[in-house]
GROMACS .gro file of C-alpha atoms in nm:
model
  358
    1MET     CA    1   3.279   2.290  -0.817
    2ASP     CA    2   3.511   2.596  -0.811
    3ILE     CA    3   3.694   2.461  -1.113
    4VAL     CA    4   3.365   2.418  -1.299
    5ALA     CA    5   3.251   2.769  -1.209
    6ASN     CA    6   3.581   2.925  -1.320
    7MET     CA    7   3.574   2.743  -1.652
    8LEU     CA    8   3.218   2.857  -1.716
    9LYS     CA    9   3.305   3.219  -1.633
   10SER     CA   10   3.614   3.213  -1.853
   11GLY     CA   11   3.411   3.095  -2.148
   12GLY     CA   12   3.632   2.793  -2.200
   13ASP     CA   13   3.526   2.503  -2.415
   14PHE     CA   14   3.374   2.299  -2.134
   15LYS     CA   15   3.064   2.086  -2.125
   16LEU     CA   16   2.918   1.940  -1.810
   17LYS     CA   17   2.857   1.569  -1.802
   18ILE     CA   18   2.491   1.483  -1.752
   19GLU     CA   19   2.462   1.218  -1.483
   20LEU     CA   20   2.084   1.190  -1.454
   21SER     CA   21   1.802   1.231  -1.706
   22ILE     CA   22   1.447   1.279  -1.578
   23ILE     CA   23   1.184   1.169  -1.832
   24ILE     CA   24   0.830   1.302  -1.782
   25PRO     CA   25   0.556   1.189  -2.023
   26VAL     CA   26   0.264   1.436  -2.029
   27TYR     CA   27  -0.085   1.402  -2.170
   28ASN     CA   28  -0.374   1.633  -2.079
   29ILE     CA   29  -0.303   1.626  -1.709
   30PRO     CA   30  -0.497   1.873  -1.487
   31GLU     CA   31  -0.302   2.199  -1.465
   32GLY     CA   32  -0.261   2.192  -1.087
   33LEU     CA   33  -0.120   1.841  -1.081
   34LEU     CA   34   0.118   1.914  -1.369
   35ARG     CA   35   0.253   2.232  -1.211
   36ASN     CA   36   0.304   2.062  -0.875
   37SER     CA   37   0.494   1.782  -1.044
   38LEU     CA   38   0.717   2.009  -1.252
   39GLU     CA   39   0.782   2.239  -0.956
   40SER     CA   40   0.904   1.945  -0.750
   41VAL     CA   41   1.140   1.846  -1.030
   42ILE     CA   42   1.294   2.187  -1.095
   43ARG     CA   43   1.302   2.306  -0.733
   44THR     CA   44   1.633   2.140  -0.650
   45LYS     CA   45   1.759   2.042  -0.995
   46ASN     CA   46   2.136   2.062  -1.022
   47MET     CA   47   2.365   2.123  -1.317
   48TYR     CA   48   2.430   1.753  -1.370
   49THR     CA   49   2.065   1.672  -1.433
   50GLU     CA   50   1.851   1.723  -1.741
   51ILE     CA   51   1.472   1.726  -1.764
   52ILE     CA   52   1.301   1.580  -2.070
   53ILE     CA   53   0.927   1.651  -2.094
   54VAL     CA   54   0.753   1.454  -2.368
   55ASP     CA   55   0.418   1.616  -2.450
   56ASP     CA   56   0.217   1.337  -2.608
   57GLY     CA   57  -0.028   1.550  -2.805
   58SER     CA   58  -0.181   1.742  -2.513
   59ASN     CA   59  -0.424   2.032  -2.550
   60GLY     CA   60  -0.292   2.387  -2.588
   61VAL     CA   61  -0.304   2.473  -2.219
   62VAL     CA   62  -0.104   2.171  -2.107
   63ALA     CA   63   0.144   2.202  -2.394
   64GLY     CA   64   0.189   2.569  -2.304
   65ILE     CA   65   0.269   2.484  -1.941
   66CYS     CA   66   0.539   2.245  -2.060
   67ASP     CA   67   0.692   2.517  -2.277
   68GLU     CA   68   0.670   2.765  -1.991
   69TYR     CA   69   0.890   2.555  -1.764
   70SER     CA   70   1.129   2.469  -2.043
   71ASP     CA   71   1.179   2.836  -2.131
   72GLU     CA   72   1.261   2.927  -1.772
   73MET     CA   73   1.559   2.699  -1.716
   74ASN     CA   74   1.857   2.534  -1.879
   75ASP     CA   75   1.870   2.162  -1.948
   76CYS     CA   76   1.492   2.134  -1.952
   77PHE     CA   77   1.360   2.027  -2.289
   78VAL     CA   78   1.011   1.973  -2.429
   79ILE     CA   79   0.937   1.733  -2.711
   80HIS     CA   80   0.592   1.778  -2.867
   81GLN     CA   81   0.454   1.480  -3.057
   82VAL     CA   82   0.123   1.353  -3.190
   83ASN     CA   83  -0.058   1.143  -2.931
   84GLN     CA   84   0.081   0.790  -2.946
   85GLY     CA   85   0.056   0.672  -2.587
   86VAL     CA   86   0.278   0.677  -2.281
   87SER     CA   87   0.500   0.394  -2.408
   88VAL     CA   88   0.603   0.588  -2.718
   89ALA     CA   89   0.651   0.901  -2.506
   90ARG     CA   90   0.884   0.725  -2.262
   91ASN     CA   91   1.073   0.559  -2.546
   92ARG     CA   92   1.125   0.897  -2.710
   93GLY     CA   93   1.264   1.031  -2.385
   94LEU     CA   94   1.502   0.736  -2.361
   95VAL     CA   95   1.633   0.800  -2.710
   96GLU     CA   96   1.699   1.167  -2.633
   97ALA     CA   97   1.843   1.118  -2.283
   98LYS     CA   98   2.210   1.203  -2.231
   99GLY     CA   99   2.239   1.096  -1.868
  100GLU     CA  100   2.424   0.790  -1.745
  101TYR     CA  101   2.116   0.712  -1.538
  102ILE     CA  102   1.747   0.748  -1.616
  103ALA     CA  103   1.458   0.826  -1.383
  104PHE     CA  104   1.093   0.828  -1.491
  105VAL     CA  105   0.842   1.062  -1.327
  106ASP     CA  106   0.469   1.056  -1.399
  107SER     CA  107   0.327   1.402  -1.457
  108ASP     CA  108   0.076   1.382  -1.170
  109ASP     CA  109   0.334   1.278  -0.907
  110ILE     CA  110   0.600   1.470  -0.715
  111VAL     CA  111   0.959   1.386  -0.629
  112ASN     CA  112   1.251   1.484  -0.411
  113MET     CA  113   1.518   1.557  -0.669
  114GLN     CA  114   1.804   1.538  -0.420
  115VAL     CA  115   1.714   1.177  -0.348
  116LEU     CA  116   1.694   1.090  -0.719
  117TYR     CA  117   2.030   1.249  -0.788
  118ASP     CA  118   2.188   1.077  -0.486
  119CYS     CA  119   2.055   0.748  -0.621
  120SER     CA  120   2.227   0.804  -0.955
  121VAL     CA  121   2.556   0.875  -0.776
  122HIS     CA  122   2.529   0.569  -0.552
  123ALA     CA  123   2.431   0.352  -0.849
  124ALA     CA  124   2.732   0.469  -1.050
  125ILE     CA  125   2.978   0.418  -0.763
  126ASN     CA  126   2.846   0.071  -0.683
  127ARG     CA  127   2.789  -0.034  -1.045
  128ILE     CA  128   2.418  -0.093  -0.998
  129ASP     CA  129   2.188  -0.132  -1.299
  130VAL     CA  130   1.857  -0.062  -1.122
  131LEU     CA  131   1.850   0.120  -0.789
  132PHE     CA  132   1.517   0.137  -0.606
  133TYR     CA  133   1.416   0.411  -0.362
  134LYS     CA  134   1.104   0.429  -0.147
  135TYR     CA  135   0.777   0.604  -0.223
  136ARG     CA  136   0.468   0.714  -0.033
  137ARG     CA  137   0.121   0.849  -0.106
  138ASP     CA  138   0.142   1.191   0.061
  139ALA     CA  139   0.378   1.485   0.034
  140ALA     CA  140   0.531   1.455   0.382
  141PHE     CA  141   0.849   1.305   0.237
  142MET     CA  142   0.941   1.643   0.089
  143SER     CA  143   1.025   1.766   0.437
  144THR     CA  144   1.153   1.441   0.586
  145ALA     CA  145   1.361   1.287   0.308
  146SER     CA  146   1.734   1.291   0.371
  147SER     CA  147   2.036   1.244   0.151
  148ASP     CA  148   2.182   1.024   0.427
  149VAL     CA  149   2.101   0.681   0.286
  150VAL     CA  150   2.175   0.319   0.353
  151LEU     CA  151   2.245   0.117   0.041
  152ASP     CA  152   2.153  -0.250   0.022
  153LYS     CA  153   2.298  -0.424  -0.281
  154LYS     CA  154   2.114  -0.749  -0.350
  155GLU     CA  155   2.264  -1.073  -0.478
  156TYR     CA  156   1.997  -1.269  -0.664
  157SER     CA  157   1.982  -1.625  -0.790
  158ASP     CA  158   1.784  -1.726  -1.098
  159GLU     CA  159   1.504  -1.841  -0.869
  160ASP     CA  160   1.503  -1.504  -0.691
  161TYR     CA  161   1.456  -1.323  -1.022
  162LYS     CA  162   1.169  -1.558  -1.112
  163LYS     CA  163   0.994  -1.480  -0.784
  164LEU     CA  164   1.047  -1.108  -0.833
  165ILE     CA  165   0.906  -1.118  -1.187
  166TYR     CA  166   0.602  -1.312  -1.070
  167SER     CA  167   0.540  -1.053  -0.798
  168VAL     CA  168   0.542  -0.785  -1.069
  169ALA     CA  169   0.300  -0.984  -1.286
  170ILE     CA  170   0.050  -1.041  -1.001
  171GLN     CA  171   0.090  -0.679  -0.889
  172LYS     CA  172   0.215  -0.767  -0.540
  173GLU     CA  173   0.522  -0.575  -0.430
  174GLU     CA  174   0.799  -0.793  -0.291
  175TYR     CA  175   0.949  -0.530  -0.062
  176GLU     CA  176   0.758  -0.294   0.166
  177GLY     CA  177   0.788   0.071   0.073
  178TYR     CA  178   0.923   0.005  -0.279
  179CYS     CA  179   0.732  -0.019  -0.606
  180ILE     CA  180   0.897  -0.292  -0.813
  181GLY     CA  181   0.651  -0.300  -1.101
  182SER     CA  182   0.659   0.064  -1.210
  183PRO     CA  183   0.924   0.258  -1.404
  184TRP     CA  184   0.914   0.529  -1.135
  185GLY     CA  185   1.063   0.478  -0.790
  186LYS     CA  186   1.405   0.380  -0.926
  187VAL     CA  187   1.694   0.490  -1.143
  188PHE     CA  188   1.813   0.281  -1.439
  189SER     CA  189   2.155   0.260  -1.594
  190LYS     CA  190   2.102   0.384  -1.948
  191SER     CA  191   2.376   0.155  -2.079
  192PHE     CA  192   2.194  -0.143  -1.925
  193LEU     CA  193   1.868  -0.045  -2.098
  194VAL     CA  194   2.042   0.018  -2.431
  195ASN     CA  195   2.256  -0.297  -2.423
  196HIS     CA  196   1.950  -0.515  -2.362
  197GLU     CA  197   1.726  -0.315  -2.602
  198LEU     CA  198   1.470  -0.253  -2.329
  199LEU     CA  199   1.181  -0.033  -2.441
  200PHE     CA  200   0.812   0.006  -2.354
  201LEU     CA  201   0.570  -0.179  -2.580
  202PRO     CA  202   0.376   0.076  -2.791
  203ASN     CA  203   0.075  -0.154  -2.838
  204LEU     CA  204  -0.001  -0.158  -2.464
  205ARG     CA  205  -0.224   0.122  -2.334
  206LYS     CA  206  -0.224  -0.019  -1.981
  207MET     CA  207   0.030  -0.198  -1.760
  208GLN     CA  208   0.306  -0.130  -2.010
  209ASP     CA  209   0.514  -0.038  -1.704
  210ARG     CA  210   0.487  -0.385  -1.545
  211VAL     CA  211   0.557  -0.566  -1.871
  212PHE     CA  212   0.862  -0.342  -1.918
  213MET     CA  213   0.984  -0.429  -1.567
  214MET     CA  214   0.932  -0.801  -1.631
  215TYR     CA  215   1.161  -0.785  -1.934
  216CYS     CA  216   1.403  -0.567  -1.740
  217LEU     CA  217   1.429  -0.811  -1.447
  218GLN     CA  218   1.457  -1.107  -1.685
  219GLU     CA  219   1.794  -0.963  -1.793
  220HIS     CA  220   1.916  -1.009  -1.432
  221PRO     CA  221   2.027  -0.653  -1.358
  222VAL     CA  222   2.246  -0.573  -1.061
  223ILE     CA  223   1.988  -0.443  -0.811
  224GLY     CA  224   2.017  -0.217  -0.510
  225PHE     CA  225   1.778  -0.057  -0.261
  226ILE     CA  226   1.811   0.276  -0.079
  227ASN     CA  227   1.601   0.324   0.234
  228THR     CA  228   1.500   0.682   0.155
  229GLU     CA  229   1.170   0.815   0.022
  230GLY     CA  230   1.203   1.010  -0.297
  231TYR     CA  231   0.869   0.975  -0.474
  232CYS     CA  232   0.512   1.069  -0.391
  233TYR     CA  233   0.237   0.887  -0.581
  234ILE     CA  234  -0.064   1.117  -0.620
  235ASN     CA  235  -0.404   0.949  -0.656
  236ASN     CA  236  -0.555   1.097  -0.972
  237ASP     CA  237  -0.923   1.006  -1.022
  238GLN     CA  238  -0.889   1.079  -1.394
  239SER     CA  239  -0.598   0.846  -1.455
  240ILE     CA  240  -0.642   0.519  -1.643
  241VAL     CA  241  -0.595   0.321  -1.322
  242ASN     CA  242  -0.911   0.473  -1.169
  243LYS     CA  243  -1.165   0.603  -1.417
  244TYR     CA  244  -1.442   0.416  -1.596
  245ASN     CA  245  -1.320   0.308  -1.937
  246LYS     CA  246  -1.528   0.115  -2.189
  247ASN     CA  247  -1.209   0.022  -2.378
  248ILE     CA  248  -1.032  -0.124  -2.076
  249GLY     CA  249  -1.133  -0.478  -2.170
  250ASN     CA  250  -0.927  -0.464  -2.489
  251TYR     CA  251  -0.635  -0.304  -2.306
  252ILE     CA  252  -0.640  -0.578  -2.042
  253LYS     CA  253  -0.667  -0.851  -2.307
  254ASN     CA  254  -0.358  -0.713  -2.483
  255VAL     CA  255  -0.162  -0.713  -2.158
  256TYR     CA  256  -0.246  -1.078  -2.091
  257HIS     CA  257  -0.148  -1.165  -2.447
  258GLU     CA  258   0.191  -0.994  -2.409
  259ILE     CA  259   0.256  -1.169  -2.078
  260GLY     CA  260   0.175  -1.493  -2.259
  261ILE     CA  261   0.439  -1.409  -2.522
  262PHE     CA  262   0.686  -1.333  -2.243
  263ASN     CA  263   0.611  -1.666  -2.076
  264SER     CA  264   0.637  -1.860  -2.402
  265LYS     CA  265   0.986  -1.717  -2.446
  266TYR     CA  266   1.118  -1.765  -2.092
  267GLN     CA  267   0.894  -2.038  -1.941
  268LEU     CA  268   0.876  -1.872  -1.598
  269PHE     CA  269   0.511  -1.935  -1.504
  270SER     CA  270   0.325  -2.262  -1.465
  271GLU     CA  271  -0.025  -2.286  -1.610
  272LYS     CA  272  -0.171  -2.217  -1.266
  273LYS     CA  273   0.047  -1.909  -1.216
  274TYR     CA  274  -0.035  -1.778  -1.562
  275ASN     CA  275  -0.407  -1.827  -1.492
  276THR     CA  276  -0.367  -1.641  -1.162
  277ILE     CA  277  -0.210  -1.348  -1.345
  278GLY     CA  278  -0.509  -1.357  -1.582
  279CYS     CA  279  -0.757  -1.356  -1.294
  280ILE     CA  280  -0.595  -1.048  -1.142
  281LEU     CA  281  -0.618  -0.874  -1.478
  282LEU     CA  282  -0.979  -0.987  -1.510
  283LEU     CA  283  -1.056  -0.817  -1.178
  284GLU     CA  284  -0.923  -0.492  -1.326
  285TYR     CA  285  -1.158  -0.525  -1.623
  286LEU     CA  286  -1.450  -0.579  -1.385
  287GLY     CA  287  -1.353  -0.287  -1.162
  288LEU     CA  288  -1.294  -0.036  -1.441
  289ASP     CA  289  -1.577  -0.137  -1.675
  290ALA     CA  290  -1.848  -0.394  -1.600
  291LEU     CA  291  -1.872  -0.325  -1.226
  292HIS     CA  292  -1.762   0.039  -1.220
  293LYS     CA  293  -2.002   0.269  -1.038
  294GLN     CA  294  -2.018   0.502  -1.340
  295ASN     CA  295  -2.131   0.224  -1.572
  296ASN     CA  296  -2.498   0.310  -1.627
  297GLN     CA  297  -2.588   0.004  -1.831
  298SER     CA  298  -2.859  -0.226  -1.703
  299VAL     CA  299  -2.779  -0.530  -1.489
  300PHE     CA  300  -2.862  -0.763  -1.777
  301ILE     CA  301  -2.649  -0.580  -2.033
  302ARG     CA  302  -2.352  -0.577  -1.797
  303THR     CA  303  -2.402  -0.947  -1.730
  304LYS     CA  304  -2.408  -1.015  -2.103
  305CYS     CA  305  -2.088  -0.813  -2.150
  306ILE     CA  306  -1.909  -1.019  -1.884
  307ARG     CA  307  -2.026  -1.346  -2.039
  308ASN     CA  308  -1.909  -1.235  -2.385
  309TYR     CA  309  -1.576  -1.118  -2.245
  310LEU     CA  310  -1.509  -1.454  -2.083
  311ARG     CA  311  -1.623  -1.639  -2.395
  312ASN     CA  312  -1.417  -1.434  -2.641
  313THR     CA  313  -1.094  -1.410  -2.443
  314THR     CA  314  -0.862  -1.651  -2.264
  315PHE     CA  315  -0.986  -1.526  -1.927
  316GLY     CA  316  -1.259  -1.791  -1.943
  317ASN     CA  317  -0.986  -2.053  -1.911
  318ALA     CA  318  -0.801  -1.858  -1.642
  319ILE     CA  319  -1.089  -1.875  -1.393
  320LYS     CA  320  -1.101  -2.255  -1.414
  321LYS     CA  321  -0.771  -2.307  -1.234
  322PHE     CA  322  -0.599  -2.032  -1.036
  323ASP     CA  323  -0.409  -1.997  -0.710
  324LYS     CA  324  -0.664  -1.916  -0.440
  325ALA     CA  325  -0.390  -1.849  -0.185
  326VAL     CA  326  -0.258  -1.562  -0.397
  327LEU     CA  327  -0.604  -1.410  -0.441
  328LYS     CA  328  -0.666  -1.428  -0.066
  329GLN     CA  329  -0.369  -1.194  -0.023
  330TYR     CA  330  -0.567  -0.924  -0.203
  331ASP     CA  331  -0.906  -0.942  -0.034
  332THR     CA  332  -1.191  -1.184   0.018
  333ASN     CA  333  -1.413  -0.990  -0.226
  334SER     CA  334  -1.175  -1.063  -0.514
  335LEU     CA  335  -1.192  -1.434  -0.447
  336ILE     CA  336  -1.572  -1.421  -0.423
  337LYS     CA  337  -1.598  -1.239  -0.757
  338LEU     CA  338  -1.383  -1.496  -0.933
  339THR     CA  339  -1.566  -1.785  -0.769
  340LEU     CA  340  -1.902  -1.650  -0.890
  341LEU     CA  341  -1.763  -1.630  -1.242
  342LYS     CA  342  -1.615  -1.978  -1.215
  343ILE     CA  343  -1.955  -2.126  -1.128
  344ASN     CA  344  -2.116  -1.921  -1.406
  345MET     CA  345  -2.306  -1.671  -1.192
  346PRO     CA  346  -2.210  -1.329  -1.335
  347LEU     CA  347  -2.566  -1.201  -1.288
  348VAL     CA  348  -2.537  -1.249  -0.911
  349LEU     CA  349  -2.199  -1.071  -0.919
  350VAL     CA  350  -2.343  -0.769  -1.101
  351ILE     CA  351  -2.646  -0.745  -0.871
  352ILE     CA  352  -2.433  -0.762  -0.556
  353SER     CA  353  -2.184  -0.511  -0.694
  354LYS     CA  354  -2.458  -0.266  -0.793
  355TYR     CA  355  -2.617  -0.294  -0.449
  356TYR     CA  356  -2.293  -0.216  -0.265
  357SER     CA  357  -2.197   0.066  -0.500
  358ARG     CA  358  -2.506   0.252  -0.383
   0.00000   0.00000   0.00000
């Protein structure tokens, strides 16, 4: 470090090597959440890390906050673009990133930057393509996280990768404390992503992260786990994973279609497993549209919408044959909902759901 400092002071022709690039896609996030996220990133940023904020067509206030943080520090860049979705935003960040390793941070979450940087160092030393670190859902990790870590480098067989990919598709995490199916909660070797041409699918407005991770794991990366918490997932009621969305049915349908394309190419899922994936996606459609508490349509209109959705998509086939054991791992209510649809009783499902939502 003394050598670096002396060279900088002397004005010599010296350029620091960026080891870690943090990519943060931003779109009209509440100001408080955005500031908390950016503060956590810049608080302990070091000279070997760059921050790339991709503003995906946000309003003036949010765009201004991004510029504010960029203007205050070196190696923090803002890219403003017309709204094209989080996939395009992340892909743009990947193209611009100079780091050997990449970490994604959602703009409503907070991180411990020391942990993320330590992960990039450990990954480089141990030649790991994807290194996972733990996450939690409150900010306590900011005071308890330590740079003293235990690294577990996994050796996987083809069958192990298949199981891991299926766990991503059915949204069940394989390892406690780690999020396998998201782009956050891990650092990626940029050379691994580039060599395998791994990008987020622009046509997906939901679950593009899990589809990305399925393709990533299919390339059999060298995987490691570090038993330290570095990420805090903040529950945002306005995010696409929570709020009522009348377009969610189309988004979900596109996801299932893309997983079908993935399966046609690699033949990883049996018909029953593919149907089970579809049923889990169908539950998301129900929860975020037809059965959402903010859906003010009448019982009969909502019932008609569900019937049409099953008739006009492949989800109607999915409910005929799925793995009940997998659904039981979620909750009994999920299995009851699917069973009511399987025996063609969506009206009963809507009535029960409306009663309990009150």
